[in-house]
mmCIF file of C-alpha atoms and ligand atoms in Angstrom:
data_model
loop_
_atom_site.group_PDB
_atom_site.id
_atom_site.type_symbol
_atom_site.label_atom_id
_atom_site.label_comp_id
_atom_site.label_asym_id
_atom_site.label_seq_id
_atom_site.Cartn_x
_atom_site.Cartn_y
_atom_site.Cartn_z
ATOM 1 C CA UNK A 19 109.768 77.097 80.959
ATOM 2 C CA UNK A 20 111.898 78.806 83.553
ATOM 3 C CA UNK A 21 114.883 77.140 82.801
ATOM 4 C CA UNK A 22 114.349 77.586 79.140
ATOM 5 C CA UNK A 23 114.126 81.513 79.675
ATOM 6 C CA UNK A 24 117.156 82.022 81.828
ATOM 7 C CA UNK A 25 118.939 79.622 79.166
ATOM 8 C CA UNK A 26 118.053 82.127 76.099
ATOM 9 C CA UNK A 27 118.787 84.945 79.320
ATOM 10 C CA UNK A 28 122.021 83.787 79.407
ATOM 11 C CA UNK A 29 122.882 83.061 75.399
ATOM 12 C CA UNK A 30 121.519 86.761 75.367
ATOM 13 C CA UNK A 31 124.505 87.395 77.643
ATOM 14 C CA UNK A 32 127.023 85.987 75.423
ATOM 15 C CA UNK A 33 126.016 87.856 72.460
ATOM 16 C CA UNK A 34 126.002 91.279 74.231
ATOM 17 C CA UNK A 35 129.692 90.932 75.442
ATOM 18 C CA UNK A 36 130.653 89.416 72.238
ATOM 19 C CA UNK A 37 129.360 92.569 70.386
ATOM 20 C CA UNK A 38 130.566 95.369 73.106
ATOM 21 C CA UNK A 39 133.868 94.086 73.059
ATOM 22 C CA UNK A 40 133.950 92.999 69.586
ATOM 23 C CA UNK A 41 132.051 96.468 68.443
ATOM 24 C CA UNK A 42 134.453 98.743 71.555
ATOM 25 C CA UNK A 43 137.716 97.324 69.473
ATOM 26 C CA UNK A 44 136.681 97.679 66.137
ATOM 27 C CA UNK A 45 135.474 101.515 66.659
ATOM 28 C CA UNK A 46 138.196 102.086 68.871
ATOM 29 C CA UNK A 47 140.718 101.282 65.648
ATOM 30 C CA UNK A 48 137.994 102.517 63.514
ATOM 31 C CA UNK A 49 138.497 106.199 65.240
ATOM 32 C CA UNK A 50 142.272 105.692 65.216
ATOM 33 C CA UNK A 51 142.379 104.856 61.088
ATOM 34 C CA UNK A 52 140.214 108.082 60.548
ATOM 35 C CA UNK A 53 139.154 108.432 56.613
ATOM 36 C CA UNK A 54 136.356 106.464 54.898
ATOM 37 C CA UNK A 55 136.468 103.327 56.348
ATOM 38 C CA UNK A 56 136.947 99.820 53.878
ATOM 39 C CA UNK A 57 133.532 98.371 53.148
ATOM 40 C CA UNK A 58 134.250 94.992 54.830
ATOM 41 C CA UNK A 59 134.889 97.069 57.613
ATOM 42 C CA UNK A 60 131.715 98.872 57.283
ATOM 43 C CA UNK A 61 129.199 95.566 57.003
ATOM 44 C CA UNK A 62 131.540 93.885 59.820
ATOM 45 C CA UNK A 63 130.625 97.197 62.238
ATOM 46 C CA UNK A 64 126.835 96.499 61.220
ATOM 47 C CA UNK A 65 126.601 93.112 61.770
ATOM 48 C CA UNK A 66 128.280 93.703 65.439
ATOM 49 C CA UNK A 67 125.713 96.330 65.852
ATOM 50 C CA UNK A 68 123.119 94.294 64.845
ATOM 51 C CA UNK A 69 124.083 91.148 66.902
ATOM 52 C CA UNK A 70 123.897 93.683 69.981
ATOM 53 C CA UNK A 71 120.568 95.055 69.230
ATOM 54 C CA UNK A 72 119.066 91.513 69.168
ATOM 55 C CA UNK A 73 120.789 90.270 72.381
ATOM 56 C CA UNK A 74 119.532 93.100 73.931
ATOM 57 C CA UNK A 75 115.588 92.736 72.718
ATOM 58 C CA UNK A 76 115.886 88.759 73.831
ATOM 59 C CA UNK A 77 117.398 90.126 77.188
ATOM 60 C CA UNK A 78 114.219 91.722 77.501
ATOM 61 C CA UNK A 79 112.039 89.170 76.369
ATOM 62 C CA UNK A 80 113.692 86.357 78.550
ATOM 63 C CA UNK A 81 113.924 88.785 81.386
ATOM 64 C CA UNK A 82 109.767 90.024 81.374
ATOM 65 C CA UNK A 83 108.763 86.123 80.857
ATOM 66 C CA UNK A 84 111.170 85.414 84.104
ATOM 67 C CA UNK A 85 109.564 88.007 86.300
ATOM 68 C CA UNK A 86 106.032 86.720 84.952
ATOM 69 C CA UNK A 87 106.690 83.249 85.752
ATOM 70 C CA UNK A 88 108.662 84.354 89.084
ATOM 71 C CA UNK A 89 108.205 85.782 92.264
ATOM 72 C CA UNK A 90 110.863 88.636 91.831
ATOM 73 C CA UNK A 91 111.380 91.239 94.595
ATOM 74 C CA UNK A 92 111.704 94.454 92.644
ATOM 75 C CA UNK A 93 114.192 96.014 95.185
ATOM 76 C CA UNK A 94 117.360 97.898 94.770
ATOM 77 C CA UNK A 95 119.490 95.615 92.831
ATOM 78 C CA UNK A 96 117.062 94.273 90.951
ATOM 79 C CA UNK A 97 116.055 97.958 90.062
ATOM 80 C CA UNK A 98 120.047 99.155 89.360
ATOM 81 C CA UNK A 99 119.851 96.328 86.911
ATOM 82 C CA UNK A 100 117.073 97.502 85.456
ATOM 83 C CA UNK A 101 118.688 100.914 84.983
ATOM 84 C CA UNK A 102 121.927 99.334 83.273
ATOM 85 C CA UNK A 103 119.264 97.081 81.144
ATOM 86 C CA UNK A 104 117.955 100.242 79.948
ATOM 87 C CA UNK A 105 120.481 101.771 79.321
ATOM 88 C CA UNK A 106 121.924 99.016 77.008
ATOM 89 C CA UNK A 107 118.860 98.635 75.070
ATOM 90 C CA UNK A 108 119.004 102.383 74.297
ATOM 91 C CA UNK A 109 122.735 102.927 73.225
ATOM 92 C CA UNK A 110 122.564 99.343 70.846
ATOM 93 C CA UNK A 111 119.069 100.912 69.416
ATOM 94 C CA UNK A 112 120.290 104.238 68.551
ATOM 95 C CA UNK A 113 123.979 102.201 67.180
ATOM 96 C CA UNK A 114 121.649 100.278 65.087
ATOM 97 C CA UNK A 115 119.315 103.001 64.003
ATOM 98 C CA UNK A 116 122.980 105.459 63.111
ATOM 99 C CA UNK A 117 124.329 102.038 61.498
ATOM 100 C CA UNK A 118 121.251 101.546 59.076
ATOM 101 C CA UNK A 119 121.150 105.146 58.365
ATOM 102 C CA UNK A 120 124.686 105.112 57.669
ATOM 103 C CA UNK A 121 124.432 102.283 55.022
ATOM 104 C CA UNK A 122 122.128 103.769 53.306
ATOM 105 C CA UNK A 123 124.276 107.345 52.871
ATOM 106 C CA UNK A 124 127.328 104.810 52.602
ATOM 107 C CA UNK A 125 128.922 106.771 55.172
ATOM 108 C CA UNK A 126 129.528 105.491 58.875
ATOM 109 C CA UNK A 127 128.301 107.419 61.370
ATOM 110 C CA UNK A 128 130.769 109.466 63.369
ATOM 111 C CA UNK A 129 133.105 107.208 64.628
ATOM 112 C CA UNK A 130 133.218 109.488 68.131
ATOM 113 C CA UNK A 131 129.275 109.318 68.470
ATOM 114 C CA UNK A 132 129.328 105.038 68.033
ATOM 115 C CA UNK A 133 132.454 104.585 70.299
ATOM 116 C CA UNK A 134 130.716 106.816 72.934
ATOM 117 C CA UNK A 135 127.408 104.949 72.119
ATOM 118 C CA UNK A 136 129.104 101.642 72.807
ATOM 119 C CA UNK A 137 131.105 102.976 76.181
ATOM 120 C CA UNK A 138 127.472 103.847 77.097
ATOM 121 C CA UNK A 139 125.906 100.274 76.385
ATOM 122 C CA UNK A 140 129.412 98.466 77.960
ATOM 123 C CA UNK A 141 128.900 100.622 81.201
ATOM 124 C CA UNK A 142 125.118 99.460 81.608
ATOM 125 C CA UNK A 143 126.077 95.666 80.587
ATOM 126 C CA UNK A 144 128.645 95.996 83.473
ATOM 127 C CA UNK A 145 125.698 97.259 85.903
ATOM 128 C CA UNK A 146 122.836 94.810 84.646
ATOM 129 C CA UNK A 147 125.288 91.918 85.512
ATOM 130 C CA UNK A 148 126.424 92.529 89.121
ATOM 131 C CA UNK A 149 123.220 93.852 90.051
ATOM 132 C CA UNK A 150 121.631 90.745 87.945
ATOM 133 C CA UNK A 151 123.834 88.802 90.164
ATOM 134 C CA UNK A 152 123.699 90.632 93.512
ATOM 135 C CA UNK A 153 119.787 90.475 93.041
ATOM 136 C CA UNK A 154 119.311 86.828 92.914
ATOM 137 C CA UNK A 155 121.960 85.950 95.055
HETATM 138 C C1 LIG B 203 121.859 93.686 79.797
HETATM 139 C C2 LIG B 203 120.807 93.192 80.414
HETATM 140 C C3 LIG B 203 120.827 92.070 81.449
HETATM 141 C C4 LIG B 203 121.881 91.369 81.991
HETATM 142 C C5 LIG B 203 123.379 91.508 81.703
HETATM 143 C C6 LIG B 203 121.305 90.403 82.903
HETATM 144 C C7 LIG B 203 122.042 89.505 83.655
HETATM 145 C C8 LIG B 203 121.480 88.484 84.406
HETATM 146 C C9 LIG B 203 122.224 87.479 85.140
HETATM 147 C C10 LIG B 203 123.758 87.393 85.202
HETATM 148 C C11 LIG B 203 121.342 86.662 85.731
HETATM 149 C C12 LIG B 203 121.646 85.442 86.600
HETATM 150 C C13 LIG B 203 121.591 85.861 88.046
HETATM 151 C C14 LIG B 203 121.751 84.687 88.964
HETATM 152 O O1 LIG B 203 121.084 83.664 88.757
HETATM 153 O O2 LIG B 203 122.546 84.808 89.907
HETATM 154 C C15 LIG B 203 120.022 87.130 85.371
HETATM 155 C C16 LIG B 203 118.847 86.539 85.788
HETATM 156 C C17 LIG B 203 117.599 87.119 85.665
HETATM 157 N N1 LIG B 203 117.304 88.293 84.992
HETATM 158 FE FE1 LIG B 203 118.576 89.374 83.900
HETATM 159 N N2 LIG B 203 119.938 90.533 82.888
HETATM 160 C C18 LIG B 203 119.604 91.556 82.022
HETATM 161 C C19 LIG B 203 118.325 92.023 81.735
HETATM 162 C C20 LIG B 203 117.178 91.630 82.400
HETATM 163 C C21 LIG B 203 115.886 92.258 82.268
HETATM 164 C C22 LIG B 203 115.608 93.438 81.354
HETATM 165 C C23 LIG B 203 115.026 91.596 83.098
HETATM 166 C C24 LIG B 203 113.583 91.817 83.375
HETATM 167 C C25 LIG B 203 112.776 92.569 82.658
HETATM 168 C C26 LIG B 203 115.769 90.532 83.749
HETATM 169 C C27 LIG B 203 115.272 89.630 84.640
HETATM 170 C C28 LIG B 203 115.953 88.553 85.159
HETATM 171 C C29 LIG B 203 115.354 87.490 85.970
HETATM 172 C C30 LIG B 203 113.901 87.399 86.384
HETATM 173 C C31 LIG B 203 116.382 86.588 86.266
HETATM 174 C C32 LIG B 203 116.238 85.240 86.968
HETATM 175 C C33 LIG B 203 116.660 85.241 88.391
HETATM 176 C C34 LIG B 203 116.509 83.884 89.018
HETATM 177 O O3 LIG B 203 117.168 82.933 88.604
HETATM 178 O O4 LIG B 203 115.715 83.799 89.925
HETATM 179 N N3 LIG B 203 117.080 90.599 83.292
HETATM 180 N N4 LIG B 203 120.136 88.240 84.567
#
């Protein structure tokens, strides 16, 4: 069951980076183009969004079912990772919440607000994985 966890732990991983880098590029020209944005452009954004959201709810998931089925030392590592956890769960929630919101207005969100949402959610990624790693290691 372990193994099965820190497998989906680790897909979970894969989907996050693909949608902060993915997502951090695509606002990043998004900003740049300014104006109303195509719509392919649009339902691309939302489906990054939305990939991001769910990686970070299975990282969650996978992570509480590891600690139940583990004896994990919540020291400071573990705890720092915690923090950047949190913090990535927050910024792809409120992405997806602006995204949904957006779609329904068919305007996007600020592009200023998402690209500082995602720089919020890459910068905890970045501390949830060394600290992941430092923690266990
Ligand atoms: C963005 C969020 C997260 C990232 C990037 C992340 C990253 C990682 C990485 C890279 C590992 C492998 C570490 C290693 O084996 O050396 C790991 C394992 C683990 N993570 Fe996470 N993690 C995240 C969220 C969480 C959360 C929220 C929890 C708990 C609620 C959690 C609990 C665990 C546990 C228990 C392990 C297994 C350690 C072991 O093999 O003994 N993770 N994580």
């Amino acid at each position: 069951m372990f193994e099965t966890l820190k497998i989906f732990h680790m897909f979970a991983i894969m989907g996050l980076g693909a949608s902060g880098i993915g997502g951090g590029i695509l606002m990043a020209r998004a900003r740049r183009a300014g104006g109303k944005l195509p719509d392919y452009v649009r339902s691309t954004m939302r489906t990054v969004v939305m990939i991001g959201v769910g990686s970070a709810v299975l990282m969650w998931i996978t992570g509480f079912g590891m600690v139940l089925g583990h004896d994990v030392t919540f020291g400071l590592w573990f705890s720092l990772k915690l923090l950047g956890s949190a913090a990535v769960l927050v910024a792809s929630a409120v992405l997806a919440i602006a995204v949904t919101r957006s779609a329904a207005s068919g305007q996007m969100p600020e592009a200023r607000t998402m690209q500082l949402l995602m720089r919020a959610g890459q910068v905890g990624m970045t501390l949830a994985l060394v600290f992941g790693v430092i923690a266990f290691s």
